[in-house]
PDB file of C-alpha atoms in Angstrom:
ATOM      1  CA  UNK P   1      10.230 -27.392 -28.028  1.00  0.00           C
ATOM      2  CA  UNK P   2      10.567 -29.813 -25.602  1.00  0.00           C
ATOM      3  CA  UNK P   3      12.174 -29.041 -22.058  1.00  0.00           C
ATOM      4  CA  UNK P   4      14.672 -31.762 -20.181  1.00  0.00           C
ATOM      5  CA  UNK P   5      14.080 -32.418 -16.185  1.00  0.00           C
ATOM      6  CA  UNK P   6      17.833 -30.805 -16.119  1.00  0.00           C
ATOM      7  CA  UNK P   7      16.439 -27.975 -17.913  1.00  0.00           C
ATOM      8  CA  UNK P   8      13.608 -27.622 -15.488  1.00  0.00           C
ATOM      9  CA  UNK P   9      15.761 -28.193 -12.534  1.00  0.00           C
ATOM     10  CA  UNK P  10      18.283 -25.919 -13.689  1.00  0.00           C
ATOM     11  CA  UNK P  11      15.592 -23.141 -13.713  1.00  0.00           C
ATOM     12  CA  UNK P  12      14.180 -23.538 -10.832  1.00  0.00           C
ATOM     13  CA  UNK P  13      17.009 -23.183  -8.902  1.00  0.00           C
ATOM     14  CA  UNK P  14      18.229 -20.200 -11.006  1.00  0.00           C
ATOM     15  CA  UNK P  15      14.983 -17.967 -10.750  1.00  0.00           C
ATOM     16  CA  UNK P  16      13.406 -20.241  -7.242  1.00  0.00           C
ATOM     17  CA  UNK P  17      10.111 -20.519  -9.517  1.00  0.00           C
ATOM     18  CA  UNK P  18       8.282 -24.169  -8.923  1.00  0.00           C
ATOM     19  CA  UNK P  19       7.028 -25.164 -12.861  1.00  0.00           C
ATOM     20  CA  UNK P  20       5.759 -28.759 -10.474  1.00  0.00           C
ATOM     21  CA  UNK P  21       2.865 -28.954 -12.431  1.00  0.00           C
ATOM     22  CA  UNK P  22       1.624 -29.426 -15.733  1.00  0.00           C
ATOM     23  CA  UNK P  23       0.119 -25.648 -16.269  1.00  0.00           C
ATOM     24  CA  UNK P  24       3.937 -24.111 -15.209  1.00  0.00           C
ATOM     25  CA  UNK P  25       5.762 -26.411 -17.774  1.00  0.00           C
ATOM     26  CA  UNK P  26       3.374 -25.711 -20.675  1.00  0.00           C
ATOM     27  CA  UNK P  27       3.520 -22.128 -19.349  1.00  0.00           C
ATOM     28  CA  UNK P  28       7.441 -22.276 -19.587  1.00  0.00           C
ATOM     29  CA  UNK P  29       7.131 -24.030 -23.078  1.00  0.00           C
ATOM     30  CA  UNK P  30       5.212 -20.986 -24.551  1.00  0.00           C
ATOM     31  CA  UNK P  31       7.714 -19.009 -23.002  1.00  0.00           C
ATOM     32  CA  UNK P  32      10.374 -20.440 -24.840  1.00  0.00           C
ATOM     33  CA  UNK P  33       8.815 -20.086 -27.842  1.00  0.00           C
ATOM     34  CA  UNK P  34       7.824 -17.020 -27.813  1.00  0.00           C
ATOM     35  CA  UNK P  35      11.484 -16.096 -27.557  1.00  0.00           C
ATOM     36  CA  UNK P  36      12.648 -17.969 -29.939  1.00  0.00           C
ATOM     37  CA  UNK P  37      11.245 -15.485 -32.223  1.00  0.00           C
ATOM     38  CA  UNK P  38      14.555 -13.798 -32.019  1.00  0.00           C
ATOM     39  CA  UNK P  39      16.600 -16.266 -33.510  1.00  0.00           C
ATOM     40  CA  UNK P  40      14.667 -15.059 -37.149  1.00  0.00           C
ATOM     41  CA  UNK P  41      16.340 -11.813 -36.786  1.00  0.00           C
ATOM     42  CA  UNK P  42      19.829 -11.005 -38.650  1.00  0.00           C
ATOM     43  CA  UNK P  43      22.097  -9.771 -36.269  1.00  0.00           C
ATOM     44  CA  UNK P  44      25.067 -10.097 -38.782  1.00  0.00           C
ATOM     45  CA  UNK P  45      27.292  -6.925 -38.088  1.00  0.00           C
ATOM     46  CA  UNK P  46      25.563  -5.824 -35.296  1.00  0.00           C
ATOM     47  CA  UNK P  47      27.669  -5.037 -32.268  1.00  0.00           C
ATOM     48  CA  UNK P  48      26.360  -6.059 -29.243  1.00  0.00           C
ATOM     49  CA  UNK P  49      25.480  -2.781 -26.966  1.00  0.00           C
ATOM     50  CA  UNK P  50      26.599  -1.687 -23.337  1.00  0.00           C
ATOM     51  CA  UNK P  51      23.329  -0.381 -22.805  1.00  0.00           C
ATOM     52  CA  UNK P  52      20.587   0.734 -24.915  1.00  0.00           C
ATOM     53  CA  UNK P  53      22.121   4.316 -23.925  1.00  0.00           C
ATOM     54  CA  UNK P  54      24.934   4.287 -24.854  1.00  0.00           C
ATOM     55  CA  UNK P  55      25.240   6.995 -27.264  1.00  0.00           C
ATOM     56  CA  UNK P  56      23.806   9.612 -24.566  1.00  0.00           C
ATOM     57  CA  UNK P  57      26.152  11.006 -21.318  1.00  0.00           C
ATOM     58  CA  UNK P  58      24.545   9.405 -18.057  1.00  0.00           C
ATOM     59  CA  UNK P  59      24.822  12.210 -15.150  1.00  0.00           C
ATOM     60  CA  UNK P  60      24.914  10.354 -11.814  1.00  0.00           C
ATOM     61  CA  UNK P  61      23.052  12.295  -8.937  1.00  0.00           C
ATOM     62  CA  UNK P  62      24.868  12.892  -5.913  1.00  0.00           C
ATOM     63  CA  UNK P  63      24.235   9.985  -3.199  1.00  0.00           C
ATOM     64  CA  UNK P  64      22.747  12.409  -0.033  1.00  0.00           C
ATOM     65  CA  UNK P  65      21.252  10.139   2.372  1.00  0.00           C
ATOM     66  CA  UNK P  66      18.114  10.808   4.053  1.00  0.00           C
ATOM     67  CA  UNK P  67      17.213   8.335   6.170  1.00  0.00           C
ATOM     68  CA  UNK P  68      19.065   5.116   7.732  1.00  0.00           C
ATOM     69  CA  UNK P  69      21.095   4.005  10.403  1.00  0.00           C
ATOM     70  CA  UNK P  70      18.404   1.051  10.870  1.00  0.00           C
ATOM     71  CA  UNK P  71      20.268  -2.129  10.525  1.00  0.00           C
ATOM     72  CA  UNK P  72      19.468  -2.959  14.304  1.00  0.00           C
ATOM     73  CA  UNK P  73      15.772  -2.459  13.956  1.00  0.00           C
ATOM     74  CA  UNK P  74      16.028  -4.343  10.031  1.00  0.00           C
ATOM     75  CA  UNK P  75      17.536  -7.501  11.583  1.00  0.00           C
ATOM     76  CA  UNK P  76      14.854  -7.817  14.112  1.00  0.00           C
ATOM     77  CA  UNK P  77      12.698  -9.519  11.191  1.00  0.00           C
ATOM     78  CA  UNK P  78      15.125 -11.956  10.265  1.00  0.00           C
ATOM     79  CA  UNK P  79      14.840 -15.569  11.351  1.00  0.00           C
ATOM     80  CA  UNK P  80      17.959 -15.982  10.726  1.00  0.00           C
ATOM     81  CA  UNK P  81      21.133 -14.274  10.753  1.00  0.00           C
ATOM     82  CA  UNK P  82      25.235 -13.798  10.526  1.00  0.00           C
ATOM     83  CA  UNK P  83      26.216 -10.937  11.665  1.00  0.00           C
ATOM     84  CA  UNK P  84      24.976  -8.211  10.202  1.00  0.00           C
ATOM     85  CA  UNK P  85      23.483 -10.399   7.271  1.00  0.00           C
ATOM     86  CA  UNK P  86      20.340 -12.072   6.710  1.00  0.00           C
ATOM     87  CA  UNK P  87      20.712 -15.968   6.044  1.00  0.00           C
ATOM     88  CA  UNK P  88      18.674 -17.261   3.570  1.00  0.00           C
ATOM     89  CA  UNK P  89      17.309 -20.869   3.539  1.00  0.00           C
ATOM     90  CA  UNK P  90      18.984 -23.217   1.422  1.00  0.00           C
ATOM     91  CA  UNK P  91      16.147 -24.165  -0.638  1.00  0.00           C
ATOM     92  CA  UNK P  92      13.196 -21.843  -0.174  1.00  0.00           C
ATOM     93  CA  UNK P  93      10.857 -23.186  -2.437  1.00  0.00           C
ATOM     94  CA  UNK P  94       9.682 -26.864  -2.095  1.00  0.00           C
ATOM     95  CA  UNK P  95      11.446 -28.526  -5.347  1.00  0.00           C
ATOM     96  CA  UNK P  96       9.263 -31.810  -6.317  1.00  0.00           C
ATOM     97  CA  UNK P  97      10.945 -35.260  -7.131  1.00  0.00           C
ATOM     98  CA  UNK P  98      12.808 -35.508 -10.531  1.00  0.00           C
ATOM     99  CA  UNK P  99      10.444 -38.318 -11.045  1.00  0.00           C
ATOM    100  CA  UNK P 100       7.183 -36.238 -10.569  1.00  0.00           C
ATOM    101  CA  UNK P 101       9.178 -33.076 -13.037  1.00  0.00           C
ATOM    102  CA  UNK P 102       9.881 -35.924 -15.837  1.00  0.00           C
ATOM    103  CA  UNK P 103       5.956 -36.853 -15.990  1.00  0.00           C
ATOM    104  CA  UNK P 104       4.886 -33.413 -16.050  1.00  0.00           C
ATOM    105  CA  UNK P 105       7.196 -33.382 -18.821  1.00  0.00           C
ATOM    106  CA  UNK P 106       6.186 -36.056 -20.734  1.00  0.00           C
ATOM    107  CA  UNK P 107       2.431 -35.228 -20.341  1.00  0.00           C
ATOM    108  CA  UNK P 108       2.926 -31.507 -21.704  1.00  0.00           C
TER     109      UNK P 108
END
């Protein structure tokens, strides 16, 4: 199965992976089809699932802290912050040119 620059472009931005080259599309192709195994199973009548534990009760432990009060020291390694939040970049992987993503496309 083939897969679209917009495809490409739209995943790298959702999971900040670079597929620039050859090797990561084909990579991403046998992905794909590897999942696309699950479209051969019948799912007629099946309800979809909260979680695959649902049927059992889920204790929650309490929530005792041990150790904190280290937001000072934490925000020392930032570059960049807002207050008390670190600011990520606004692209932090290098994306390549849609033209060099559609001939790794077409080559694959």
């Amino acid at each position: 199965q083939k897969v679209t620059v917009d495809v490409l472009d739209h995943l790298e931005r959702l999971a900040l992976v670079d597929f620039r080259d050859s090797e990561g599309v084909e990579r991403l192709q046998k992905a794909i089809q590897f999942a696309d195994q699950l479209h051969e199973v019948n799912t007629d009548g099946v309800e979809p699932m909260d979680s695959v534990l649902e049927d059992r009760c889920l204790y929650l432990r309490e929530d005792d802290v041990t150790e904190g009060n280290c937001a000072k020291e934490l925000l020392k390694n930032a570059r960049e912050k807002v207050e008390e939040y670190f600011v990520a970049p606004p692209g932090n992987i290098p994306l390549p040119k849609l033209e060099e993503r559609d001939t790794y496309l077409q080559s694959s």
